[in-house]
Amino acid sequence: MYKLIIKGGAKLSGAVSVGGAKNASLPILAATLLAEGQYILRNVPKLHDIGTMSKLLSQLDVQAECDKNSRFCGTDGIDICLSSVNGDLLLTNNGGARCEALYEVVKTMRASILALGPLLAKRSKARVSLPGGCAIGERPVDLHISALEAMGADIKVSHGYIDAECSRLKGADITFKTITVTGTENIMMAAVLADGVTVLQNAAQEPEIVDLANFLRRMGAKITGDGTHCIQIEGVDKLRPADYSVMPDRIEAGTFLCAVAGAGGGAVITGAPVAEMKALISSLKSAGVKITDKGGGDLFVESDGVLNATDVTTMPYPGFPTDMQAQFMAVMTKAVGTSLINETIFENRFMHVAELKRMGADITVKDSSAVVRGVKELSGAQVMASDLRASAGLVIAALMASNTSEVQRIYHLDRGYEDFEKKLALLGADIKRVKAS
Ligand code: UD1
């Protein structure tokens, strides 16, 4: 286990580049179950979750290739297997028929549920461990299951597993009662090989859904309406493998914007999906952060570290992303005035609050709202990460603090940020990774 030692107070400057999107890569990797043959996936980030998805796929007869020279090699001990093609990921679906996603893998990554739709669509059978709850909430998968049932699947949930079978799935009209990102992705992947047309109402509009749809279209799928609340999918008999470059990660880009906003300084974030970051950019601008779109994915962000308290409410896209809530809250801890942060997506996504308070933040949580009263100083402390984005929030707070902090349990961070501390160090942060005793 590792921890980060961070000496706060340094202004950030220079340039940092954004990697491929984790939340687009995961469903795209799962979609390789849909057609036999060889895929090249470019701009896939080197993350623990990508290693986990590769491991899951290898148990389902999709192999990622191993090459010692690959930048992916050795991803946190997982035998992942990644390719020689300029660090791109090379995957081969060898037409096998295995269809079981075991608890050992699913328990470490909820997104493993994304295997369910493609397995049923292509292999007519799936046995996928039921993901448990996680630190940020209960996170059920009932909407995935009921939509697949509406498409004709016979599903039983028992002994912690989802057992599903079908002949060929049938197109259906499905209205999600809550907007669900992976639910929409799972059913899109199920519908591309179904018999007839599927219409998804109240679908998620996240940019990662559009990226998955672009990939599926490259494979021969017929999808329209992605990026809106109504997606239509006309099933086809067969798909083909594809070569695809994953979109950049808007959450990683947003995290760097928050780091500069909180710590102060001026830096360029390169390769950011600017059009997909409007809600965050607008909230940071309201707080007094200067952000200039330089074109071509370059964002210049400038802050003197003295910001105005700004309220945010997390919402499905295009609203303020729940995955940016912890990082934005960290920035608000030193703002002038009181900000109200409402979390509407997950019921328990304030685990970072207790840790921020250990650093001197003044925050009160009531139900799904946090009242953040800006303080003059944060003081460095030992803190513990509870989930992926909470970890990033704690790192930002540590950069804003007056002395040294230790952030423990950073394996959460490695699930979603590639070379996070190296990129921050490039911007001038005093941060290092050391073995935790
Ligand atoms: C995805 C993202 C995650 C992000 C979240 C919300 C991936 C791999 N993960 O997670 O980073 O924080 O979207 O933007 O893309 N729900 C149900 N029943 C279901 C499914 C969901 O009640 O069957 C509820 C959830 O408990 C939650 C809400 O719907 O309250 C939204 O969850 P959802 O969009 O499904 O999140 P994920 O897809 O798991």
Tab-separated table of C-alpha atoms and ligand atoms in Angstrom:
chain	number	residue	atom	x	y	z
A	1	MET	CA	0.000	0.000	0.000
A	2	TYR	CA	1.106	3.513	-0.772
A	3	LYS	CA	0.311	6.947	0.534
A	4	LEU	CA	0.895	10.464	-0.737
A	5	ILE	CA	2.919	13.035	1.161
A	6	ILE	CA	1.904	16.519	0.099
A	7	LYS	CA	3.401	19.812	1.225
A	8	GLY	CA	0.791	22.464	0.552
A	9	GLY	CA	1.261	26.046	-0.504
A	10	ALA	CA	2.927	25.727	-3.906
A	11	LYS	CA	1.314	27.666	-6.744
A	12	LEU	CA	0.727	25.483	-9.798
A	13	SER	CA	2.001	26.413	-13.253
A	14	GLY	CA	2.995	24.835	-16.553
A	15	ALA	CA	1.005	22.336	-18.591
A	16	VAL	CA	-0.560	18.965	-17.985
A	17	SER	CA	-2.269	16.642	-20.437
A	18	VAL	CA	-5.494	14.728	-19.994
A	19	GLY	CA	-5.696	10.969	-20.641
A	20	GLY	CA	-8.471	8.800	-22.028
A	21	ALA	CA	-11.767	8.571	-20.159
A	22	LYS	CA	-12.099	5.712	-17.684
A	23	ASN	CA	-15.888	5.773	-17.842
A	24	ALA	CA	-15.860	5.563	-21.636
A	25	SER	CA	-13.111	2.907	-21.785
A	26	LEU	CA	-14.922	0.488	-19.457
A	27	PRO	CA	-18.129	0.037	-21.519
A	28	ILE	CA	-16.109	0.073	-24.750
A	29	LEU	CA	-13.956	-2.761	-23.417
A	30	ALA	CA	-17.125	-4.670	-22.444
A	31	ALA	CA	-18.493	-4.148	-25.964
A	32	THR	CA	-15.667	-6.283	-27.388
A	33	LEU	CA	-17.774	-9.239	-26.193
A	34	LEU	CA	-20.204	-8.444	-29.008
A	35	ALA	CA	-18.154	-9.563	-32.027
A	36	GLU	CA	-15.342	-11.992	-32.686
A	37	GLY	CA	-12.019	-10.761	-33.983
A	38	GLN	CA	-9.321	-8.267	-33.101
A	39	TYR	CA	-9.808	-4.759	-31.719
A	40	ILE	CA	-7.394	-1.868	-31.322
A	41	LEU	CA	-8.386	0.595	-28.623
A	42	ARG	CA	-6.396	3.801	-28.451
A	43	ASN	CA	-6.112	6.380	-25.694
A	44	VAL	CA	-7.151	3.884	-23.011
A	45	PRO	CA	-5.847	5.144	-19.646
A	46	LYS	CA	-3.493	2.963	-17.616
A	47	LEU	CA	-5.634	2.428	-14.559
A	48	HIS	CA	-6.362	-0.281	-12.081
A	49	ASP	CA	-10.006	-0.457	-13.262
A	50	ILE	CA	-8.842	-1.060	-16.840
A	51	GLY	CA	-6.687	-3.924	-15.557
A	52	THR	CA	-9.722	-5.323	-13.749
A	53	MET	CA	-11.910	-5.123	-16.850
A	54	SER	CA	-9.161	-6.814	-18.917
A	55	LYS	CA	-8.982	-9.573	-16.338
A	56	LEU	CA	-12.748	-10.023	-16.447
A	57	LEU	CA	-12.717	-10.142	-20.249
A	58	SER	CA	-9.949	-12.741	-20.251
A	59	GLN	CA	-12.276	-14.977	-18.202
A	60	LEU	CA	-14.865	-14.427	-20.937
A	61	ASP	CA	-12.616	-15.387	-23.858
A	62	VAL	CA	-11.495	-11.917	-24.854
A	63	GLN	CA	-7.732	-11.708	-24.437
A	64	ALA	CA	-5.685	-8.567	-24.125
A	65	GLU	CA	-2.162	-9.052	-25.491
A	66	CYS	CA	0.886	-8.890	-23.352
A	67	ASP	CA	4.000	-7.003	-24.235
A	68	LYS	CA	6.774	-6.020	-21.889
A	69	ASN	CA	7.171	-2.715	-23.706
A	70	SER	CA	3.589	-1.690	-23.305
A	71	ARG	CA	2.995	1.221	-20.985
A	72	PHE	CA	0.188	-0.854	-19.515
A	73	CYS	CA	2.470	-3.642	-18.400
A	74	GLY	CA	2.505	-4.273	-14.677
A	75	THR	CA	-0.609	-2.281	-13.881
A	76	ASP	CA	-0.686	-2.824	-10.182
A	77	GLY	CA	0.094	-6.480	-10.256
A	78	ILE	CA	-2.801	-7.459	-12.456
A	79	ASP	CA	-1.769	-9.727	-15.243
A	80	ILE	CA	-2.934	-7.365	-17.924
A	81	CYS	CA	-1.615	-7.995	-20.898
A	82	LEU	CA	-1.573	-5.171	-23.052
A	83	SER	CA	-0.409	-4.516	-26.479
A	84	SER	CA	2.607	-3.397	-28.369
A	85	VAL	CA	0.822	-1.073	-30.757
A	86	ASN	CA	2.158	2.220	-29.408
A	87	GLY	CA	0.723	1.504	-26.012
A	88	ASP	CA	-2.717	0.941	-27.477
A	89	LEU	CA	-4.786	-1.883	-26.197
A	90	LEU	CA	-5.082	-4.880	-28.490
A	91	LEU	CA	-7.925	-7.262	-27.658
A	92	THR	CA	-8.928	-10.490	-29.340
A	93	ASN	CA	-12.354	-12.018	-28.989
A	94	ASN	CA	-11.671	-15.630	-29.886
A	95	GLY	CA	-15.312	-16.647	-30.165
A	96	GLY	CA	-15.345	-18.607	-26.914
A	97	ALA	CA	-18.543	-19.165	-25.011
A	98	ARG	CA	-17.695	-18.611	-21.369
A	99	CYS	CA	-20.246	-16.364	-19.727
A	100	GLU	CA	-19.525	-16.127	-16.006
A	101	ALA	CA	-18.312	-12.947	-14.282
A	102	LEU	CA	-17.127	-14.147	-10.912
A	103	TYR	CA	-17.542	-12.400	-7.571
A	104	GLU	CA	-13.739	-12.182	-7.130
A	105	VAL	CA	-13.573	-9.687	-9.989
A	106	VAL	CA	-16.972	-8.003	-9.720
A	107	LYS	CA	-16.467	-7.184	-6.021
A	108	THR	CA	-13.466	-5.036	-6.926
A	109	MET	CA	-15.230	-3.083	-9.663
A	110	ARG	CA	-18.958	-2.423	-10.000
A	111	ALA	CA	-18.616	-1.620	-13.697
A	112	SER	CA	-18.193	-5.397	-14.238
A	113	ILE	CA	-21.999	-5.385	-14.522
A	114	LEU	CA	-21.363	-3.999	-18.033
A	115	ALA	CA	-20.628	-7.575	-19.160
A	116	LEU	CA	-24.266	-8.582	-18.593
A	117	GLY	CA	-25.879	-6.914	-21.624
A	118	PRO	CA	-23.257	-7.944	-24.215
A	119	LEU	CA	-23.047	-11.527	-22.889
A	120	LEU	CA	-26.799	-11.990	-23.171
A	121	ALA	CA	-26.918	-10.374	-26.596
A	122	LYS	CA	-24.085	-12.438	-28.052
A	123	ARG	CA	-23.997	-15.667	-26.022
A	124	SER	CA	-27.634	-15.807	-24.886
A	125	LYS	CA	-26.491	-16.601	-21.382
A	126	ALA	CA	-24.818	-14.716	-18.572
A	127	ARG	CA	-23.936	-15.386	-14.974
A	128	VAL	CA	-22.716	-12.207	-13.355
A	129	SER	CA	-22.066	-11.702	-9.690
A	130	LEU	CA	-24.344	-9.096	-8.171
A	131	PRO	CA	-22.264	-6.020	-7.325
A	132	GLY	CA	-22.490	-5.183	-3.635
A	133	GLY	CA	-23.027	-1.714	-2.220
A	134	CYS	CA	-20.086	0.648	-2.122
A	135	ALA	CA	-18.804	3.530	-0.032
A	136	ILE	CA	-20.947	6.120	-1.827
A	137	GLY	CA	-24.269	4.298	-1.703
A	138	GLU	CA	-26.277	1.170	-2.191
A	139	ARG	CA	-26.138	1.366	-6.004
A	140	PRO	CA	-28.655	-1.301	-7.049
A	141	VAL	CA	-28.815	-2.743	-10.590
A	142	ASP	CA	-32.573	-3.343	-10.687
A	143	LEU	CA	-33.005	-1.089	-13.724
A	144	HIS	CA	-30.473	-3.117	-15.750
A	145	ILE	CA	-32.331	-6.306	-14.847
A	146	SER	CA	-35.884	-5.107	-15.525
A	147	ALA	CA	-34.879	-3.668	-18.913
A	148	LEU	CA	-33.301	-6.973	-19.963
A	149	GLU	CA	-36.440	-8.791	-18.789
A	150	ALA	CA	-38.506	-6.459	-20.962
A	151	MET	CA	-36.327	-7.618	-23.860
A	152	GLY	CA	-37.238	-11.241	-23.183
A	153	ALA	CA	-34.440	-12.412	-20.887
A	154	ASP	CA	-35.266	-14.883	-18.165
A	155	ILE	CA	-33.413	-13.629	-15.079
A	156	LYS	CA	-33.014	-15.095	-11.617
A	157	VAL	CA	-31.120	-13.461	-8.804
A	158	SER	CA	-29.967	-15.829	-6.116
A	159	HIS	CA	-26.923	-16.629	-3.995
A	160	GLY	CA	-25.385	-13.296	-4.985
A	161	TYR	CA	-25.489	-13.996	-8.712
A	162	ILE	CA	-27.592	-12.806	-11.632
A	163	ASP	CA	-28.359	-15.790	-13.861
A	164	ALA	CA	-29.790	-14.742	-17.195
A	165	GLU	CA	-30.803	-16.609	-20.315
A	166	CYS	CA	-32.621	-15.801	-23.502
A	167	SER	CA	-33.116	-16.981	-27.022
A	168	ARG	CA	-32.493	-13.878	-29.141
A	169	LEU	CA	-33.276	-10.681	-27.215
A	170	LYS	CA	-36.223	-8.712	-28.612
A	171	GLY	CA	-36.385	-4.968	-29.145
A	172	ALA	CA	-38.535	-3.215	-26.522
A	173	ASP	CA	-39.725	0.224	-25.396
A	174	ILE	CA	-37.979	0.889	-22.100
A	175	THR	CA	-38.397	3.891	-19.820
A	176	PHE	CA	-35.814	4.111	-17.057
A	177	LYS	CA	-37.437	5.365	-13.863
A	178	THR	CA	-34.116	6.905	-12.803
A	179	ILE	CA	-31.372	8.072	-15.136
A	180	THR	CA	-28.634	5.461	-15.016
A	181	VAL	CA	-25.354	5.699	-16.892
A	182	THR	CA	-24.141	2.092	-16.879
A	183	GLY	CA	-27.783	0.942	-17.100
A	184	THR	CA	-28.204	2.870	-20.360
A	185	GLU	CA	-24.878	1.477	-21.636
A	186	ASN	CA	-25.734	-2.106	-20.710
A	187	ILE	CA	-29.091	-1.988	-22.486
A	188	MET	CA	-27.613	-0.248	-25.544
A	189	MET	CA	-25.120	-3.119	-25.810
A	190	ALA	CA	-27.897	-5.672	-25.364
A	191	ALA	CA	-30.078	-4.006	-27.998
A	192	VAL	CA	-27.521	-3.767	-30.813
A	193	LEU	CA	-27.906	-7.499	-31.582
A	194	ALA	CA	-31.587	-7.826	-30.598
A	195	ASP	CA	-34.410	-8.668	-32.952
A	196	GLY	CA	-36.169	-5.366	-33.751
A	197	VAL	CA	-36.025	-1.829	-32.450
A	198	THR	CA	-35.359	-0.819	-28.856
A	199	VAL	CA	-36.275	2.656	-27.647
A	200	LEU	CA	-34.696	3.875	-24.406
A	201	GLN	CA	-36.580	6.729	-22.735
A	202	ASN	CA	-35.136	8.792	-19.867
A	203	ALA	CA	-31.750	7.489	-21.007
A	204	ALA	CA	-28.549	9.014	-19.644
A	205	GLN	CA	-27.017	11.679	-21.930
A	206	GLU	CA	-23.443	11.481	-20.631
A	207	PRO	CA	-20.685	12.070	-23.219
A	208	GLU	CA	-19.322	8.597	-22.410
A	209	ILE	CA	-22.603	7.151	-23.730
A	210	VAL	CA	-22.058	8.980	-27.007
A	211	ASP	CA	-18.496	7.618	-27.114
A	212	LEU	CA	-19.784	4.059	-26.614
A	213	ALA	CA	-22.435	4.633	-29.312
A	214	ASN	CA	-19.718	5.891	-31.691
A	215	PHE	CA	-17.713	2.735	-31.028
A	216	LEU	CA	-20.743	0.481	-31.507
A	217	ARG	CA	-21.597	2.270	-34.775
A	218	ARG	CA	-18.002	1.612	-35.889
A	219	MET	CA	-18.792	-2.079	-35.211
A	220	GLY	CA	-21.866	-1.857	-37.466
A	221	ALA	CA	-24.582	-1.051	-34.903
A	222	LYS	CA	-27.565	1.144	-35.781
A	223	ILE	CA	-28.038	3.697	-33.006
A	224	THR	CA	-29.562	7.179	-33.089
A	225	GLY	CA	-30.433	9.708	-30.411
A	226	ASP	CA	-27.417	9.102	-28.149
A	227	GLY	CA	-26.632	12.306	-26.265
A	228	THR	CA	-30.393	12.876	-25.759
A	229	HIS	CA	-32.866	11.286	-23.345
A	230	CYS	CA	-34.307	9.080	-26.106
A	231	ILE	CA	-32.036	6.535	-27.792
A	232	GLN	CA	-33.229	4.256	-30.616
A	233	ILE	CA	-31.363	1.077	-31.468
A	234	GLU	CA	-32.225	-1.115	-34.422
A	235	GLY	CA	-30.802	-4.577	-33.822
A	236	VAL	CA	-28.550	-6.136	-36.471
A	237	ASP	CA	-27.626	-9.798	-37.019
A	238	LYS	CA	-23.884	-9.415	-36.654
A	239	LEU	CA	-21.264	-6.875	-35.639
A	240	ARG	CA	-17.573	-6.608	-36.542
A	241	PRO	CA	-14.533	-5.629	-34.452
A	242	ALA	CA	-13.287	-2.049	-34.668
A	243	ASP	CA	-10.345	0.260	-34.173
A	244	TYR	CA	-11.261	3.200	-31.915
A	245	SER	CA	-9.775	6.074	-29.946
A	246	VAL	CA	-11.440	6.738	-26.587
A	247	MET	CA	-12.538	10.313	-25.706
A	248	PRO	CA	-10.521	12.328	-23.159
A	249	ASP	CA	-11.494	12.200	-19.494
A	250	ARG	CA	-13.621	15.192	-18.481
A	251	ILE	CA	-13.344	14.267	-14.779
A	252	GLU	CA	-9.550	14.121	-14.853
A	253	ALA	CA	-9.483	17.467	-16.700
A	254	GLY	CA	-11.932	18.926	-14.170
A	255	THR	CA	-9.834	17.659	-11.277
A	256	PHE	CA	-6.805	19.570	-12.606
A	257	LEU	CA	-8.950	22.701	-13.022
A	258	CYS	CA	-9.971	22.388	-9.358
A	259	ALA	CA	-6.382	21.760	-8.258
A	260	VAL	CA	-5.208	25.010	-9.864
A	261	ALA	CA	-8.332	26.856	-8.688
A	262	GLY	CA	-7.704	25.822	-5.068
A	263	ALA	CA	-3.918	25.979	-4.890
A	264	GLY	CA	-3.668	29.105	-7.058
A	265	GLY	CA	-1.396	29.741	-10.034
A	266	GLY	CA	-1.855	29.524	-13.782
A	267	ALA	CA	-1.632	26.403	-15.933
A	268	VAL	CA	-2.739	24.919	-19.224
A	269	ILE	CA	-4.766	21.717	-19.221
A	270	THR	CA	-4.264	20.175	-22.655
A	271	GLY	CA	-6.474	17.712	-24.509
A	272	ALA	CA	-9.570	18.445	-22.408
A	273	PRO	CA	-13.093	17.706	-23.727
A	274	VAL	CA	-14.034	21.366	-23.203
A	275	ALA	CA	-17.558	21.211	-24.672
A	276	GLU	CA	-18.453	18.439	-22.231
A	277	MET	CA	-17.247	20.376	-19.160
A	278	LYS	CA	-19.611	23.380	-19.284
A	279	ALA	CA	-21.292	22.909	-15.875
A	280	LEU	CA	-18.022	22.670	-13.960
A	281	ILE	CA	-16.356	25.499	-15.899
A	282	SER	CA	-19.334	27.751	-15.261
A	283	SER	CA	-19.322	26.987	-11.498
A	284	LEU	CA	-15.578	27.629	-11.243
A	285	LYS	CA	-15.973	30.901	-13.147
A	286	SER	CA	-18.754	31.956	-10.742
A	287	ALA	CA	-16.284	31.320	-7.935
A	288	GLY	CA	-13.834	33.749	-9.579
A	289	VAL	CA	-11.513	31.315	-11.371
A	290	LYS	CA	-10.332	32.593	-14.755
A	291	ILE	CA	-10.677	29.911	-17.405
A	292	THR	CA	-9.864	30.623	-21.044
A	293	ASP	CA	-10.611	28.216	-23.852
A	294	LYS	CA	-7.505	28.395	-26.057
A	295	GLY	CA	-9.005	26.052	-28.648
A	296	GLY	CA	-7.975	22.526	-29.592
A	297	GLY	CA	-8.783	21.196	-26.110
A	298	ASP	CA	-6.436	23.591	-24.293
A	299	LEU	CA	-7.834	25.335	-21.228
A	300	PHE	CA	-5.856	28.055	-19.462
A	301	VAL	CA	-6.842	28.231	-15.801
A	302	GLU	CA	-5.729	30.988	-13.483
A	303	SER	CA	-6.531	31.606	-9.834
A	304	ASP	CA	-5.100	33.627	-6.981
A	305	GLY	CA	-6.584	31.048	-4.614
A	306	VAL	CA	-9.040	33.600	-3.180
A	307	LEU	CA	-12.451	32.498	-4.385
A	308	ASN	CA	-16.124	33.299	-3.810
A	309	ALA	CA	-18.382	30.701	-2.224
A	310	THR	CA	-20.498	29.090	-4.944
A	311	ASP	CA	-23.405	26.662	-4.628
A	312	VAL	CA	-23.633	23.505	-6.733
A	313	THR	CA	-26.157	20.694	-7.087
A	314	THR	CA	-25.039	17.456	-8.687
A	315	MET	CA	-27.249	16.287	-11.553
A	316	PRO	CA	-27.073	13.863	-14.458
A	317	TYR	CA	-25.282	15.334	-17.510
A	318	PRO	CA	-25.378	18.140	-18.588
A	319	GLY	CA	-25.686	19.114	-14.919
A	320	PHE	CA	-22.831	19.400	-12.433
A	321	PRO	CA	-21.186	15.925	-12.234
A	322	THR	CA	-21.323	13.998	-8.976
A	323	ASP	CA	-17.817	12.802	-9.866
A	324	MET	CA	-16.584	16.412	-9.394
A	325	GLN	CA	-18.420	17.096	-6.115
A	326	ALA	CA	-15.588	16.174	-3.709
A	327	GLN	CA	-12.962	18.128	-5.668
A	328	PHE	CA	-15.208	21.217	-5.906
A	329	MET	CA	-16.008	20.992	-2.198
A	330	ALA	CA	-12.283	20.974	-1.413
A	331	VAL	CA	-11.907	24.214	-3.391
A	332	MET	CA	-14.853	25.775	-1.533
A	333	THR	CA	-13.351	25.063	1.917
A	334	LYS	CA	-11.259	28.272	1.630
A	335	ALA	CA	-13.722	30.380	-0.370
A	336	VAL	CA	-15.054	33.633	1.012
A	337	GLY	CA	-18.574	33.015	2.329
A	338	THR	CA	-20.765	29.937	2.609
A	339	SER	CA	-21.502	27.486	-0.171
A	340	LEU	CA	-24.224	24.882	-0.311
A	341	ILE	CA	-23.367	21.605	-2.018
A	342	ASN	CA	-26.317	19.349	-2.812
A	343	GLU	CA	-25.664	15.732	-3.803
A	344	THR	CA	-28.673	14.318	-5.661
A	345	ILE	CA	-27.173	11.209	-7.312
A	346	PHE	CA	-25.707	9.092	-4.498
A	347	GLU	CA	-27.033	8.933	-0.949
A	348	ASN	CA	-23.700	8.671	0.851
A	349	ARG	CA	-21.234	10.694	-1.127
A	350	PHE	CA	-19.941	12.944	1.651
A	351	MET	CA	-17.362	10.564	3.141
A	352	HIS	CA	-14.628	13.126	2.417
A	353	VAL	CA	-16.290	15.714	4.695
A	354	ALA	CA	-14.997	14.186	7.939
A	355	GLU	CA	-11.484	14.109	6.477
A	356	LEU	CA	-11.683	17.707	5.206
A	357	LYS	CA	-12.776	18.734	8.712
A	358	ARG	CA	-9.626	17.115	10.096
A	359	MET	CA	-7.765	19.628	7.950
A	360	GLY	CA	-9.693	22.529	9.481
A	361	ALA	CA	-12.603	22.831	7.047
A	362	ASP	CA	-15.920	24.045	8.465
A	363	ILE	CA	-18.605	21.826	6.939
A	364	THR	CA	-21.985	20.635	8.194
A	365	VAL	CA	-23.856	17.853	6.439
A	366	LYS	CA	-27.609	17.508	6.669
A	367	ASP	CA	-29.241	14.818	4.564
A	368	SER	CA	-28.056	15.333	1.000
A	369	SER	CA	-26.620	18.826	1.516
A	370	ALA	CA	-23.311	20.088	2.810
A	371	VAL	CA	-22.918	23.634	4.085
A	372	VAL	CA	-19.318	24.728	3.574
A	373	ARG	CA	-18.259	27.855	5.473
A	374	GLY	CA	-15.016	29.101	3.990
A	375	VAL	CA	-12.032	29.250	6.355
A	376	LYS	CA	-8.827	31.307	6.011
A	377	GLU	CA	-6.450	28.363	6.391
A	378	LEU	CA	-6.445	24.608	6.031
A	379	SER	CA	-3.837	22.772	8.053
A	380	GLY	CA	-2.092	19.658	6.817
A	381	ALA	CA	-3.197	16.401	8.452
A	382	GLN	CA	-3.209	12.639	8.007
A	383	VAL	CA	-6.342	11.779	6.086
A	384	MET	CA	-7.821	8.670	4.586
A	385	ALA	CA	-9.379	8.301	1.138
A	386	SER	CA	-12.770	6.580	1.081
A	387	ASP	CA	-13.489	6.412	-2.633
A	388	LEU	CA	-12.014	7.435	-5.935
A	389	ARG	CA	-13.167	11.056	-6.269
A	390	ALA	CA	-13.006	11.679	-2.504
A	391	SER	CA	-9.287	10.856	-2.773
A	392	ALA	CA	-8.830	13.524	-5.407
A	393	GLY	CA	-10.691	16.021	-3.214
A	394	LEU	CA	-8.346	15.286	-0.314
A	395	VAL	CA	-5.276	15.734	-2.506
A	396	ILE	CA	-6.586	19.131	-3.652
A	397	ALA	CA	-7.248	20.168	-0.032
A	398	ALA	CA	-3.712	19.069	0.864
A	399	LEU	CA	-2.315	21.281	-1.932
A	400	MET	CA	-4.296	24.183	-0.435
A	401	ALA	CA	-3.182	23.514	3.157
A	402	SER	CA	-0.445	25.419	4.944
A	403	ASN	CA	1.824	22.474	5.754
A	404	THR	CA	2.278	18.754	5.122
A	405	SER	CA	-0.500	16.174	4.719
A	406	GLU	CA	-0.542	12.440	4.241
A	407	VAL	CA	-3.295	10.918	2.122
A	408	GLN	CA	-3.691	7.226	2.849
A	409	ARG	CA	-5.494	4.437	0.971
A	410	ILE	CA	-4.623	5.902	-2.400
A	411	TYR	CA	-5.436	2.648	-4.138
A	412	HIS	CA	-8.800	4.353	-4.666
A	413	LEU	CA	-7.001	7.085	-6.599
A	414	ASP	CA	-5.183	4.575	-8.798
A	415	ARG	CA	-8.538	3.179	-9.926
A	416	GLY	CA	-9.252	6.369	-11.828
A	417	TYR	CA	-6.222	8.640	-12.270
A	418	GLU	CA	-3.126	7.736	-14.284
A	419	ASP	CA	0.106	9.158	-12.842
A	420	PHE	CA	-1.858	11.651	-10.760
A	421	GLU	CA	0.982	12.696	-8.487
A	422	LYS	CA	3.459	12.826	-11.372
A	423	LYS	CA	1.166	15.138	-13.312
A	424	LEU	CA	0.657	17.376	-10.257
A	425	ALA	CA	4.412	17.421	-9.647
A	426	LEU	CA	4.844	18.561	-13.263
A	427	LEU	CA	2.699	21.550	-12.330
A	428	GLY	CA	5.009	22.290	-9.410
A	429	ALA	CA	3.161	20.551	-6.577
A	430	ASP	CA	5.308	19.187	-3.752
A	431	ILE	CA	3.901	15.651	-3.743
A	432	LYS	CA	5.414	12.214	-3.494
A	433	ARG	CA	4.224	8.606	-3.260
A	434	VAL	CA	5.773	6.520	-0.521
A	435	LYS	CA	5.132	3.028	0.829
A	436	ALA	CA	2.706	3.106	3.725
A	437	SER	CA	4.080	1.244	6.709
B	1	UD1	C1	-21.701	5.926	-13.422
B	1	UD1	C2	-20.233	6.246	-13.384
B	1	UD1	C3	-19.881	6.938	-12.066
B	1	UD1	C4	-20.782	8.152	-11.854
B	1	UD1	C5	-22.256	7.785	-12.006
B	1	UD1	C6	-23.187	8.993	-11.977
B	1	UD1	C7	-19.201	4.535	-14.725
B	1	UD1	C8	-18.368	3.302	-14.775
B	1	UD1	N1	-19.474	5.021	-13.508
B	1	UD1	O1	-21.977	5.014	-12.357
B	1	UD1	O2	-18.523	7.356	-12.117
B	1	UD1	O3	-20.587	8.677	-10.560
B	1	UD1	O4	-22.464	7.106	-13.277
B	1	UD1	O5	-22.813	9.922	-12.940
B	1	UD1	O6	-19.566	5.081	-15.750
B	1	UD1	N2	-29.706	3.313	-9.792
B	1	UD1	C9	-30.784	2.521	-9.396
B	1	UD1	N3	-30.975	1.317	-10.037
B	1	UD1	C10	-30.165	0.892	-11.054
B	1	UD1	C11	-29.082	1.717	-11.455
B	1	UD1	C12	-28.888	2.929	-10.808
B	1	UD1	O7	-31.518	2.866	-8.495
B	1	UD1	O8	-30.402	-0.189	-11.588
B	1	UD1	C13	-29.466	4.608	-9.096
B	1	UD1	C14	-28.111	4.637	-8.352
B	1	UD1	O9	-28.191	4.037	-7.083
B	1	UD1	C15	-27.815	6.110	-8.313
B	1	UD1	C16	-28.415	6.624	-9.635
B	1	UD1	O10	-29.313	5.621	-10.069
B	1	UD1	O11	-28.495	6.713	-7.244
B	1	UD1	C17	-27.406	6.871	-10.730
B	1	UD1	O12	-26.547	5.754	-10.820
B	1	UD1	P1	-25.874	5.314	-12.194
B	1	UD1	O13	-25.994	6.389	-13.215
B	1	UD1	O14	-26.380	3.972	-12.551
B	1	UD1	O15	-24.352	5.180	-11.763
B	1	UD1	P2	-23.314	4.169	-12.375
B	1	UD1	O16	-23.709	3.894	-13.778
B	1	UD1	O17	-23.116	3.034	-11.439
